[in-house]
Amino acid sequence: MRGSMTNAESRDDPDDLPQGALAREAIALAAFDHVVSHAPGFRARGGQREMAAFIAETLSGVKLGDDSVSGEAGPPDRGIAVVQAGTGVGKSAAYAATVIPLALAQQKRVLISTATVALQEQLINKDLPALAALMPQPFAYALAKGRGRYVCRLKLDQLAEGGAQDADLFGEEGAGAASAAAKDDWAQRARQYAQWTIALDQGDWNGDRDRLDEPPDAALWAPVAAERHTCTARHCPAYNSCSYYQARNRLAQAQVIVVNHDLLLATLGLHALPAPSDCYLVLDEAHHLPGVAQGQFTSQMDLMRPGWLDPLPKAFDEVAKAISHRHNLDVAEAARAAKAALGELAHLGMDLLGPAVRELPAEAPPLVHRFDAGVLPPGWAEPLGSLQAHAQGLLKLAEALATQLRANARDNPGEAARSAEHYARIGRFAPRLQSLHETASQWLLMASEGAPPQAKWLQARVDRGLVAMSAHACPLQPGSLLHSHLWQQVRGAVVTSASLVTCGSFDHFLHEAGLAWDAAVATREVQSPFDHAKQGRLVVVQTRADPKDVDGYTREMLDLLLADLRDVKRGALVLFTSRAQMRSAQQLLERGEHARLRERVLAQGEASRTVLLKRHAQRVGDGEASILFGLQSFGEGLDLPGELCEWVFITKLPFASPSDPVGQARAEWLKSKGRDPFSELVVPATGARLLQWTGRALRTETDEATVVCYDARLLRQGYGRRMLQGLPPYRLQRRQAGVTADV
């Protein structure tokens, strides 16, 4: 175990704990031991029980649902177990077999949040059913999905009957889909909607988008997707047959709910999931949490397509008249002023970006302009202030109309259908109005002295021959937002991943996740059961070209890579740091002398990930060599045991893109404080990514694999050696001029 004494470890006197806490700890560990002793084919894993015991100890005294417990409290009233579990520990069984019995004993619930669909499916289809079969006390479990994954029955019925003319009722997305479909035979889409209606009526489909035989494209699905802003909930005439609320009812019966990080953060305060203060929260794949939080708290608005504001006055005025709602807002003037402000901001943006945006190729990445220190040039504040004020006025009116419509639907059931239509007509505008108000507010916000500013930037691209420009704003520190929005509500949690320790320390993750100063946090690093030094090698290749010489390094690295790929007899994975780098490798393989090698390569983007992995397994199973080419998404979550991955080739240290505006803004702010952003941010983040990439090599205790990294900075530079401290203890070797030797 690495690290300093934690809060949980410091509780070395059992007499200091309440008897109830000791009893709960005993219950949790006894349940874990019962499960593993009755699991068929189970092999004892010391690390797994270490993790289970640590979780049981940390959570034993927490007080769920106790409003008297402060969100700043430490143990035993609050407990947050932060666990890095090395590959092979079996972390999902360690936390599930411990936390679930702990919750059941108190008649509480468990919320398990993940970052990827793959882990959600593993939990729902494999881990939780197996655990439920072994535990003496039964429990129900369910998967929570966002509202937009379910069909809105009201929309579906009307579009199945009316076709394109009704699409505008349900928002700009629907209208856009209808417009595009008009060229593509809207009647065919209406027939598809009618088929879905029949499938629902006959019980052949439950309204879940993911349960359709053929996943629908966005243009087909958007007009019928359920949305919060257009939903009157129990006041809707289709409520009793609503797929989303039927799923919500199933969640209400479940003791264990599986969700993703996005939905967890998006629904805080909306009562869609158990309150974090009254359940045990498990965050698996927790290294993704800061990035997800940053995305959740980023606001943006479209500057170039304000036409959606044109029908707003008519819609608001007609609905207000229909329900006899009196108000003092000149809706037409407010919409006109908001549109004019957007036009002025677009004009300022085009002046700022210059001719470069007009010459931008359609396939090029977006052009980004970031405002240094979040300070806007003269002339921006006035249109932003106008936009903020008028968007706020329209939002308040929309909320007032929605409130009255809900009351009408409740008090006059016979008018529920008409009220639902009015509600949808108003609700279609709410998300866009919120985007305008939030983004304008963030752009006008000036940081208080000493506090980090907002990252503010413009982004432009060419879309079907037209310039598309958007304004974005994002807080610089996701940790502070997570602390205030999530952790202050949490009483008992497990935070786990295989890559929380970077450069030998939890510090970077704890700071980014908002846990660095939380008194309830206890950390533990549980080592992998693998013998990395015996099972694997990490070979660092010394190139003549410096990696900073992009062209020279890429040419030399690719020559070395292709030579190494000829030694592959079974499965291999090549991880590239950019699409351009991978494309260069593919182009090199097109040459005649590499034709045979090219036949072995399966590159990301040639087919879906599922199809590529199936082909890869088929080839290796047939005794052939198969080589996967991939980018960052292939560096995490791929489980390729045994011969499926005997080699991992890393083309370069996986630093984040230097063009990321949020990263640039954070670096700028740290520099202004005399701090080193490269050391504080870049190196730990790259170390975490490298840990994931090298972790693709060994997946079981019988695997043998070699990791080859062509970036000698890993050994040559001090920051590279810092990254090495956080990697598994592979046998370390250096290759120079074709000669390989131990380091």
XYZ file of C-alpha atoms in Angstrom:
743
model
C 0.000 0.000 0.000
C 1.313 3.428 -0.937
C 0.444 6.757 0.667
C 0.078 8.458 4.008
C -2.202 7.464 6.860
C -5.822 8.132 5.984
C -8.812 9.034 8.113
C -10.041 5.441 8.108
C -6.584 4.057 8.927
C -6.247 6.430 11.876
C -9.248 4.853 13.621
C -7.124 2.149 15.204
C -9.119 1.881 18.450
C -12.427 0.012 17.929
C -13.688 1.381 21.247
C -13.782 4.844 19.690
C -16.524 3.747 17.290
C -20.236 3.543 18.157
C -21.486 -0.010 18.590
C -23.907 0.475 15.680
C -20.995 1.314 13.406
C -19.079 -1.785 14.474
C -22.170 -3.906 13.853
C -22.648 -2.455 10.376
C -18.990 -3.049 9.544
C -19.340 -6.670 10.664
C -22.524 -7.099 8.601
C -20.840 -5.769 5.468
C -17.748 -7.960 5.794
C -19.760 -11.053 6.705
C -21.892 -10.537 3.603
C -18.800 -10.146 1.436
C -17.262 -13.331 2.865
C -20.534 -15.217 2.338
C -20.728 -14.148 -1.297
C -17.155 -15.042 -2.219
C -17.276 -18.359 -0.364
C -20.389 -19.412 -2.302
C -19.345 -18.087 -5.712
C -18.687 -20.995 -8.113
C -15.063 -21.186 -9.246
C -14.042 -18.238 -7.077
C -10.348 -17.830 -6.301
C -9.392 -15.875 -3.198
C -7.998 -12.408 -3.990
C -6.276 -10.715 -1.087
C -6.615 -7.296 -2.681
C -10.349 -7.731 -3.120
C -10.929 -8.424 0.562
C -8.601 -5.582 1.494
C -10.770 -3.261 -0.581
C -13.990 -4.651 0.904
C -12.689 -4.270 4.466
C -11.555 -0.704 3.807
C -14.968 0.219 2.387
C -16.810 -1.408 5.295
C -14.648 0.438 7.833
C -14.962 3.817 6.101
C -18.748 3.638 5.708
C -19.625 1.902 8.965
C -20.514 5.023 10.931
C -22.100 7.267 8.303
C -25.504 8.767 9.026
C -27.635 8.605 5.900
C -30.646 10.888 5.713
C -29.665 12.783 8.858
C -30.181 16.475 8.131
C -28.226 17.414 11.239
C -25.004 16.120 9.651
C -23.105 18.910 7.931
C -21.865 18.446 4.384
C -18.447 19.392 5.733
C -18.433 16.741 8.485
C -15.766 14.076 8.703
C -15.861 10.520 10.020
C -17.723 8.728 11.394
C -20.822 10.759 10.396
C -19.589 10.996 6.795
C -17.243 8.655 4.971
C -15.857 8.711 1.434
C -13.645 5.742 0.539
C -11.361 6.624 -2.383
C -9.841 3.397 -3.703
C -7.477 2.769 -6.576
C -7.957 -0.901 -7.419
C -5.329 -2.356 -9.723
C -6.343 -4.504 -12.676
C -7.477 -7.934 -11.524
C -8.573 -6.902 -8.022
C -12.254 -7.377 -8.879
C -13.402 -3.980 -7.650
C -17.060 -4.257 -8.692
C -17.521 -7.381 -6.549
C -15.580 -5.769 -3.682
C -17.817 -2.723 -3.467
C -21.129 -4.333 -4.464
C -20.882 -7.275 -2.045
C -20.048 -4.843 0.767
C -22.131 -1.725 0.173
C -25.384 -3.431 -0.862
C -25.715 -5.501 2.361
C -24.818 -2.377 4.346
C -27.653 -0.486 2.640
C -30.193 -3.304 2.945
C -29.515 -3.594 6.676
C -30.550 0.066 7.048
C -33.353 -0.035 4.445
C -31.399 2.396 2.301
C -30.538 2.330 -1.393
C -27.345 2.176 -3.455
C -26.604 4.360 -6.462
C -23.783 3.038 -8.686
C -22.515 5.521 -11.262
C -20.187 4.618 -14.138
C -18.633 6.450 -17.066
C -19.094 3.859 -19.808
C -21.939 1.819 -21.256
C -19.699 -1.265 -21.169
C -19.426 -1.215 -17.373
C -23.145 -0.483 -16.996
C -23.933 -3.547 -19.092
C -21.462 -5.649 -17.094
C -23.106 -4.618 -13.829
C -26.706 -5.064 -15.004
C -26.230 -8.235 -17.048
C -23.505 -10.044 -15.095
C -22.293 -8.744 -11.732
C -25.564 -7.767 -10.039
C -27.533 -10.874 -11.148
C -24.702 -13.080 -9.856
C -24.594 -11.188 -6.566
C -28.380 -11.303 -6.155
C -28.297 -15.085 -6.595
C -25.674 -15.477 -3.850
C -26.876 -13.033 -1.208
C -29.192 -14.305 1.526
C -31.261 -11.114 1.343
C -32.809 -10.486 -2.094
C -32.657 -7.103 -3.773
C -33.939 -5.525 -6.980
C -31.722 -3.563 -9.348
C -32.398 -1.327 -12.338
C -30.633 0.822 -14.922
C -31.509 4.534 -14.949
C -31.434 6.350 -18.284
C -31.993 9.928 -19.289
C -35.455 11.036 -20.314
C -34.340 11.487 -23.924
C -33.713 7.744 -24.273
C -37.489 7.177 -24.085
C -40.236 7.972 -26.570
C -42.900 10.559 -25.766
C -46.204 8.810 -26.470
C -48.047 12.085 -27.033
C -45.566 13.226 -29.679
C -45.409 9.789 -31.276
C -49.174 9.479 -31.667
C -49.554 12.940 -33.180
C -46.658 12.530 -35.604
C -47.816 9.056 -36.611
C -51.195 10.546 -37.504
C -50.258 14.004 -38.752
C -46.756 13.676 -40.173
C -44.552 16.681 -40.833
C -47.121 19.359 -40.121
C -47.060 18.527 -36.409
C -43.283 18.316 -36.031
C -42.918 22.021 -35.302
C -45.093 21.596 -32.219
C -42.304 19.793 -30.447
C -39.351 22.060 -30.947
C -36.690 23.229 -33.297
C -35.085 19.796 -33.366
C -38.342 18.337 -34.564
C -38.853 21.113 -37.069
C -35.355 20.661 -38.423
C -35.898 16.959 -38.733
C -39.197 17.564 -40.493
C -37.615 20.002 -42.940
C -34.846 17.585 -43.844
C -37.272 14.708 -44.064
C -39.521 16.609 -46.450
C -36.811 16.094 -49.054
C -36.468 12.498 -47.990
C -40.120 11.428 -47.874
C -41.702 12.435 -44.574
C -44.468 9.946 -45.187
C -41.964 7.124 -44.746
C -41.033 8.498 -41.345
C -44.676 8.806 -40.363
C -45.070 5.118 -41.255
C -42.123 4.308 -38.990
C -43.751 6.247 -36.166
C -46.975 4.324 -36.789
C -45.047 1.030 -36.549
C -43.566 2.108 -33.220
C -47.062 2.993 -31.992
C -48.296 -0.493 -32.885
C -45.262 -2.081 -31.205
C -46.024 -0.143 -28.022
C -49.712 -1.083 -28.105
C -48.927 -4.764 -28.624
C -46.230 -4.857 -25.939
C -43.465 -5.657 -28.421
C -41.526 -2.524 -27.449
C -41.263 -0.651 -24.162
C -40.424 2.778 -25.595
C -36.705 2.550 -24.799
C -34.612 3.749 -27.744
C -31.954 1.146 -26.959
C -34.486 -1.691 -27.284
C -35.224 -1.026 -30.958
C -33.825 -3.601 -33.374
C -32.277 -0.838 -35.496
C -30.968 2.231 -33.613
C -32.790 5.223 -35.168
C -30.810 8.176 -36.474
C -31.066 11.493 -34.659
C -33.342 13.082 -37.261
C -35.895 10.293 -36.815
C -35.693 10.096 -33.028
C -35.498 13.782 -31.989
C -39.124 14.709 -32.847
C -40.513 11.929 -30.617
C -37.988 11.905 -27.763
C -39.245 12.738 -24.280
C -38.025 16.087 -22.914
C -38.333 17.692 -19.496
C -39.309 21.085 -20.879
C -42.196 19.726 -22.966
C -43.514 17.223 -20.402
C -46.469 17.821 -18.074
C -45.729 14.550 -16.249
C -48.755 13.099 -14.432
C -50.995 15.762 -15.997
C -50.322 14.440 -19.508
C -53.147 12.355 -21.031
C -50.544 9.751 -22.033
C -49.038 9.546 -18.526
C -50.361 6.069 -17.721
C -48.695 4.618 -20.825
C -45.561 6.809 -20.649
C -42.415 4.753 -21.170
C -40.249 7.146 -19.180
C -42.491 7.205 -16.120
C -42.963 3.448 -16.258
C -39.166 3.187 -16.070
C -39.179 5.701 -13.192
C -41.677 3.518 -11.347
C -39.366 0.516 -11.764
C -36.516 2.587 -10.347
C -38.656 3.394 -7.331
C -38.883 -0.345 -6.562
C -35.132 -0.984 -6.923
C -32.701 -1.073 -4.019
C -29.730 -0.731 -6.400
C -29.730 1.741 -9.291
C -27.043 1.909 -11.975
C -26.569 5.263 -13.691
C -23.882 7.169 -15.603
C -21.912 10.183 -14.361
C -23.626 12.536 -16.818
C -27.116 11.673 -15.617
C -26.042 11.697 -11.972
C -24.771 15.278 -12.206
C -27.537 16.479 -14.538
C -30.303 15.347 -12.170
C -28.904 16.717 -8.900
C -31.759 18.530 -7.204
C -34.416 17.248 -9.624
C -35.506 14.257 -7.466
C -35.121 11.884 -10.405
C -32.712 9.688 -8.405
C -32.277 8.947 -4.689
C -30.929 11.958 -2.802
C -27.134 11.656 -2.358
C -27.607 12.380 1.349
C -29.916 9.382 1.805
C -28.187 6.612 -0.160
C -24.789 5.019 -0.562
C -23.113 6.399 -3.670
C -20.571 4.359 -5.632
C -18.619 6.158 -8.347
C -16.828 3.617 -10.527
C -14.521 4.777 -13.334
C -14.254 7.863 -11.132
C -11.251 9.300 -12.980
C -13.797 10.530 -15.552
C -15.809 12.523 -13.007
C -13.915 15.864 -13.270
C -14.178 15.861 -17.067
C -17.886 15.039 -16.961
C -18.438 17.818 -14.424
C -16.605 20.299 -16.616
C -18.889 19.385 -19.509
C -21.992 19.688 -17.316
C -21.084 23.186 -16.179
C -20.078 24.464 -19.620
C -22.614 26.765 -21.281
C -22.827 27.676 -24.953
C -25.042 29.538 -27.398
C -25.343 29.619 -31.179
C -24.644 33.088 -32.588
C -25.388 32.514 -36.273
C -28.839 30.903 -36.375
C -31.260 32.999 -34.300
C -34.247 32.194 -36.538
C -35.778 29.997 -33.830
C -36.751 33.235 -32.044
C -39.073 34.294 -34.905
C -42.046 32.024 -34.029
C -41.647 32.635 -30.283
C -43.887 35.752 -29.948
C -46.807 34.114 -31.719
C -46.482 30.946 -29.639
C -46.241 32.770 -26.309
C -49.035 35.235 -27.086
C -51.433 32.566 -28.375
C -50.867 30.310 -25.378
C -51.215 33.237 -22.955
C -54.495 34.216 -24.628
C -55.787 30.637 -24.614
C -55.317 30.322 -20.850
C -56.181 33.973 -20.026
C -52.747 34.676 -18.599
C -52.019 38.364 -18.055
C -48.451 39.685 -18.281
C -46.665 42.971 -18.971
C -43.883 41.733 -21.250
C -43.772 42.900 -24.865
C -42.857 39.462 -26.193
C -42.293 40.572 -29.781
C -39.927 43.345 -28.681
C -38.030 41.046 -26.291
C -37.537 38.418 -29.007
C -36.520 41.085 -31.527
C -34.006 42.609 -29.099
C -32.533 39.196 -28.246
C -32.164 38.397 -31.937
C -30.547 41.791 -32.590
C -28.076 41.219 -29.740
C -27.136 37.826 -31.174
C -26.603 39.465 -34.560
C -24.326 42.106 -33.057
C -22.325 39.450 -31.189
C -21.981 37.423 -34.401
C -20.732 40.547 -36.202
C -18.175 41.209 -33.449
C -17.093 37.579 -33.589
C -16.576 37.652 -37.352
C -14.526 40.848 -37.019
C -12.408 39.188 -34.346
C -11.787 35.931 -36.190
C -11.091 37.682 -39.468
C -10.916 36.079 -42.910
C -9.521 32.843 -41.460
C -12.998 31.597 -40.641
C -14.271 32.158 -44.194
C -11.333 30.203 -45.605
C -11.771 27.320 -43.172
C -12.117 23.975 -45.016
C -15.236 22.001 -44.164
C -13.214 19.047 -42.840
C -10.925 21.216 -40.686
C -11.221 21.281 -36.885
C -13.108 24.273 -35.475
C -11.355 27.618 -35.286
C -11.120 28.739 -31.651
C -10.511 32.191 -30.200
C -10.065 32.349 -26.428
C -10.286 35.593 -24.493
C -7.165 35.986 -22.359
C -7.951 36.007 -18.621
C -11.648 35.999 -19.547
C -11.490 39.718 -20.402
C -13.724 40.804 -23.307
C -12.796 43.533 -25.806
C -14.701 46.850 -25.780
C -18.142 46.680 -27.351
C -19.124 43.211 -26.145
C -20.718 44.074 -22.804
C -23.685 46.035 -24.204
C -25.128 43.324 -26.512
C -24.395 40.664 -23.884
C -26.273 42.673 -21.259
C -29.211 43.157 -23.610
C -29.256 39.451 -24.454
C -29.082 38.442 -20.800
C -31.941 40.742 -19.792
C -34.322 39.842 -22.612
C -33.624 36.097 -22.381
C -34.320 36.295 -18.650
C -37.624 38.096 -19.249
C -38.736 35.506 -21.788
C -37.705 32.670 -19.483
C -39.726 34.101 -16.602
C -42.790 34.354 -18.827
C -42.274 30.787 -20.065
C -42.077 29.586 -16.456
C -45.238 31.495 -15.516
C -47.151 30.053 -18.472
C -45.889 26.553 -17.669
C -46.977 26.876 -14.042
C -50.495 27.899 -15.043
C -50.702 25.136 -17.664
C -49.751 22.497 -15.091
C -52.406 23.859 -12.749
C -54.995 23.814 -15.544
C -54.152 20.205 -16.408
C -54.449 19.245 -12.751
C -57.709 21.078 -12.095
C -59.403 20.354 -15.440
C -58.607 16.774 -16.542
C -60.796 17.201 -19.599
C -58.427 19.914 -20.824
C -55.261 17.915 -20.084
C -54.546 17.087 -23.732
C -54.881 20.713 -24.829
C -52.794 21.887 -21.850
C -50.094 19.356 -22.733
C -49.944 20.683 -26.302
C -49.663 24.269 -25.062
C -47.002 23.200 -22.562
C -44.969 21.533 -25.302
C -45.319 24.578 -27.522
C -43.872 26.838 -24.815
C -41.359 24.285 -23.537
C -39.667 23.944 -26.923
C -38.065 27.364 -26.423
C -36.892 26.904 -22.835
C -33.549 25.098 -23.429
C -32.408 27.694 -25.992
C -33.493 30.599 -23.802
C -31.621 29.057 -20.879
C -28.505 28.709 -23.037
C -28.698 32.381 -24.005
C -29.204 33.538 -20.436
C -26.575 31.274 -18.855
C -23.886 31.932 -21.462
C -24.435 35.690 -21.528
C -24.344 35.733 -17.721
C -21.098 33.744 -17.645
C -19.507 36.004 -20.254
C -20.432 39.093 -18.231
C -19.106 37.574 -15.009
C -15.815 39.016 -13.805
C -13.779 37.003 -11.325
C -13.314 38.351 -7.823
C -9.753 39.166 -6.850
C -7.635 36.034 -6.487
C -10.324 33.717 -7.883
C -9.918 31.986 -11.247
C -11.848 33.589 -14.120
C -14.245 31.843 -16.463
C -12.809 30.355 -19.633
C -14.530 32.210 -22.487
C -14.089 31.423 -26.151
C -15.606 31.582 -29.610
C -15.708 28.532 -31.840
C -16.317 28.636 -35.588
C -16.598 25.999 -38.293
C -17.994 25.621 -41.779
C -21.284 23.726 -41.922
C -22.645 22.975 -45.405
C -20.948 26.038 -46.830
C -22.121 28.370 -44.064
C -20.167 29.679 -41.106
C -21.408 28.360 -37.762
C -20.195 30.247 -34.696
C -20.892 29.637 -31.032
C -19.923 31.278 -27.745
C -18.785 29.124 -24.820
C -18.062 29.624 -21.118
C -16.729 27.222 -18.521
C -15.553 27.454 -14.895
C -11.852 26.619 -14.584
C -12.017 24.374 -11.530
C -14.437 21.427 -11.720
C -13.411 20.429 -8.216
C -14.982 23.455 -6.550
C -18.245 22.832 -8.414
C -18.293 19.150 -7.480
C -17.611 20.081 -3.872
C -20.575 22.452 -3.665
C -23.063 20.610 -5.912
C -22.297 16.956 -5.099
C -20.019 16.228 -2.160
C -21.729 18.504 0.357
C -24.850 16.374 -0.136
C -23.054 13.021 0.136
C -22.867 11.136 3.436
C -21.400 7.785 2.371
C -19.569 7.031 -0.877
C -17.085 4.767 -2.613
C -14.952 6.424 -5.285
C -12.946 3.932 -7.307
C -11.030 3.311 -10.520
C -7.876 1.619 -11.741
C -6.267 5.031 -12.349
C -6.765 7.494 -9.515
C -3.093 7.582 -8.526
C -0.965 9.609 -10.923
C 2.774 10.110 -10.562
C 2.590 8.115 -7.329
C -0.056 10.241 -5.573
C -3.820 10.693 -5.187
C -3.345 14.475 -4.966
C -4.177 15.380 -8.563
C -7.394 13.362 -8.639
C -8.566 14.579 -5.234
C -8.035 18.200 -6.254
C -9.771 17.812 -9.628
C -12.683 15.886 -8.089
C -13.294 18.393 -5.282
C -12.208 16.021 -2.510
C -8.810 17.451 -1.571
C -10.062 19.265 1.543
C -12.949 16.975 2.498
C -12.472 15.669 6.032
C -14.541 12.560 5.207
C -12.082 11.249 2.605
C -9.962 8.167 3.236
C -7.675 6.811 0.504
C -6.327 3.353 -0.208
C -4.326 1.932 -3.106
C -5.014 -1.778 -3.557
C -2.328 -3.429 -5.620
C -3.045 -5.649 -8.604
C -2.566 -9.385 -7.981
C -0.512 -9.585 -11.183
C 3.252 -10.124 -11.100
C 3.950 -7.310 -13.544
C 7.728 -7.734 -13.520
C 7.367 -11.402 -14.437
C 4.403 -11.152 -16.792
C 5.279 -7.995 -18.699
C 7.912 -5.610 -20.001
C 7.897 -1.883 -20.646
C 10.391 -1.088 -23.406
C 11.250 2.588 -23.948
C 12.752 3.254 -27.380
C 15.359 5.981 -27.899
C 14.800 7.839 -31.177
C 17.260 10.171 -32.863
C 14.551 12.752 -33.520
C 13.151 14.736 -30.618
C 9.367 14.218 -30.139
C 8.984 18.008 -30.322
C 10.093 17.755 -33.970
C 6.697 16.450 -35.028
C 7.471 15.565 -38.654
C 10.938 14.130 -38.040
C 9.844 12.152 -35.002
C 6.736 10.776 -36.723
C 8.757 9.528 -39.703
C 11.330 7.786 -37.497
C 8.746 6.423 -35.074
C 6.625 4.947 -37.879
C 9.624 3.189 -39.403
C 10.404 1.630 -36.022
C 6.752 0.771 -35.411
C 6.275 -1.023 -38.722
C 9.451 -3.014 -38.119
C 8.135 -4.055 -34.690
C 4.704 -4.968 -36.052
C 6.294 -7.642 -38.216
C 7.166 -9.507 -35.001
C 3.521 -9.709 -33.928
C 2.294 -13.303 -34.037
C -1.132 -12.920 -32.386
C -2.886 -9.811 -31.044
C -1.498 -6.277 -30.741
C -2.816 -2.794 -29.996
C -1.249 0.404 -31.350
C -2.311 3.613 -29.596
C -1.818 6.887 -31.467
C -1.944 10.352 -29.918
C -3.650 12.015 -32.901
C -5.765 11.107 -35.878
C -3.166 12.669 -38.188
C -0.500 10.389 -36.742
C -2.676 7.302 -37.268
C -3.507 8.438 -40.792
C 0.216 8.747 -41.577
C 0.723 5.158 -40.444
C -2.155 3.965 -42.616
C -0.784 5.828 -45.636
C 2.639 4.265 -45.096
C 1.035 0.831 -45.008
C -0.468 1.437 -48.453
C 2.984 1.134 -50.005
C 3.650 -2.114 -51.785
C 6.343 -3.406 -49.428
C 3.908 -3.190 -46.504
C 0.916 -4.786 -48.241
C 0.993 -7.977 -46.185
C 1.275 -6.039 -42.945
C -1.640 -3.822 -43.983
C -3.881 -6.887 -44.218
C -3.357 -7.509 -40.501
C -4.432 -4.020 -39.405
C -7.917 -3.094 -38.154
C -8.098 0.687 -37.724
C -10.519 2.671 -35.596
C -13.087 4.303 -37.846
C -13.136 1.534 -40.461
C -16.076 -0.065 -38.648
C -17.766 0.179 -35.271
C -15.720 -0.711 -32.210
C -17.830 -3.820 -31.642
C -17.289 -5.050 -35.198
C -13.532 -4.379 -35.080
C -13.110 -6.275 -31.812
C -15.141 -9.200 -33.150
C -12.959 -9.387 -36.272
C -9.840 -9.108 -34.124
C -10.918 -11.993 -31.875
C -11.837 -14.093 -34.913
C -8.432 -13.610 -36.506
C -6.503 -14.366 -33.330
C -8.721 -17.373 -32.678
C -7.867 -18.653 -36.156
C -4.158 -18.417 -35.330
C -3.539 -15.261 -37.377
C -1.850 -12.004 -36.431
C -4.222 -9.089 -35.872
C -3.268 -5.492 -35.071
C -5.692 -2.856 -33.776
C -4.979 0.810 -34.545
C -6.738 3.213 -32.185
C -6.849 6.600 -30.496
C -7.620 7.639 -26.903
C -10.946 5.769 -26.705
C -9.123 2.512 -27.488
C -6.663 3.225 -24.670
C -9.332 2.713 -22.036
C -11.945 0.064 -21.395
C -10.654 -2.488 -23.910
C -10.465 -5.913 -22.280
C -8.246 -8.070 -24.500
C -6.912 -10.952 -22.389
C -4.332 -13.538 -23.382
C -3.344 -13.769 -27.027
C -5.750 -10.984 -27.962
C -3.178 -8.436 -26.790
C 0.414 -9.588 -26.418
C 1.794 -6.204 -27.502
C 0.817 -2.598 -26.757
C 2.619 0.044 -28.832
C 2.421 3.660 -27.606
C 3.515 6.063 -30.312
C 4.075 9.106 -28.083
C 3.351 10.327 -24.559
C -0.396 11.128 -24.593
C -0.365 14.818 -23.725
C -3.714 16.585 -24.125
C -4.239 18.839 -27.117
C -2.562 22.226 -26.536
C -5.479 23.900 -28.338
C -8.014 23.078 -25.587
C -9.329 26.514 -24.502
C -10.156 25.420 -20.955
C -6.701 23.918 -20.483
C -5.149 27.088 -21.873
C -7.188 29.264 -19.521
C -6.259 27.145 -16.497
C -2.578 27.293 -17.427
C -2.781 31.051 -17.907
C -4.342 31.549 -14.478
C -1.785 29.329 -12.710
C 1.068 31.203 -14.391
C -0.416 34.498 -13.213
C -0.138 33.129 -9.668
C 3.498 32.117 -10.119
C 2.657 28.427 -10.353
C 3.733 25.811 -12.900
C 0.758 24.501 -14.935
C 2.871 21.886 -16.701
C 3.843 20.286 -13.415
C 0.481 20.772 -11.680
C -1.899 19.876 -14.506
C -0.289 18.501 -17.634
C 2.055 15.907 -16.153
C -0.486 14.311 -13.752
C -3.204 14.219 -16.438
C -0.809 12.631 -18.931
C 0.361 10.168 -16.288
C -3.234 9.087 -15.667
C -3.804 8.592 -19.388
C -0.557 6.628 -19.719
C -1.602 4.397 -16.822
C -4.792 3.538 -18.687
C -2.904 2.851 -21.911
C -0.301 0.580 -20.327
C -3.108 -1.173 -18.456
C -4.359 -2.699 -21.716
C -1.428 -5.155 -21.650
C -2.203 -7.505 -18.740
C -5.806 -8.471 -18.053
C -5.440 -11.820 -16.230
C -2.879 -13.480 -13.974
C -1.720 -15.739 -16.812
C -1.206 -13.047 -19.475
C 2.211 -12.133 -20.810
C 2.678 -8.920 -22.775
C 5.134 -6.239 -23.830
C 4.463 -2.493 -23.831
C 6.624 -0.482 -26.243
C 6.784 3.305 -25.871
C 8.661 5.198 -28.589
C 8.874 8.413 -26.550
C 12.190 8.390 -24.659
C 11.123 11.383 -22.574
C 9.582 8.779 -20.289
C 13.108 7.919 -19.120
C 15.059 11.012 -20.111
C 12.997 13.783 -18.527
C 12.178 14.342 -14.873
C 8.455 14.562 -15.639
C 8.688 11.259 -17.498
C 10.171 9.601 -14.433
C 7.307 11.090 -12.389
C 4.856 9.371 -14.727
C 6.753 6.100 -14.356
C 6.137 6.194 -10.596
C 2.424 5.768 -11.229
C 2.690 2.899 -13.751
C 2.515 -0.814 -12.928
C 5.946 -2.240 -11.994
C 6.743 -3.831 -15.340
C 10.273 -4.973 -16.064
C 11.733 -1.746 -17.457
C 14.007 -1.795 -20.497
C 15.588 0.728 -22.856
C 16.137 0.079 -26.566
C 18.756 2.155 -28.361
C 20.197 1.529 -31.825
C 18.439 -1.838 -31.890
C 19.933 -3.022 -28.575
C 17.571 -3.692 -25.649
C 18.805 -3.733 -22.047
C 17.315 -3.549 -18.561
C 17.212 -0.146 -16.895
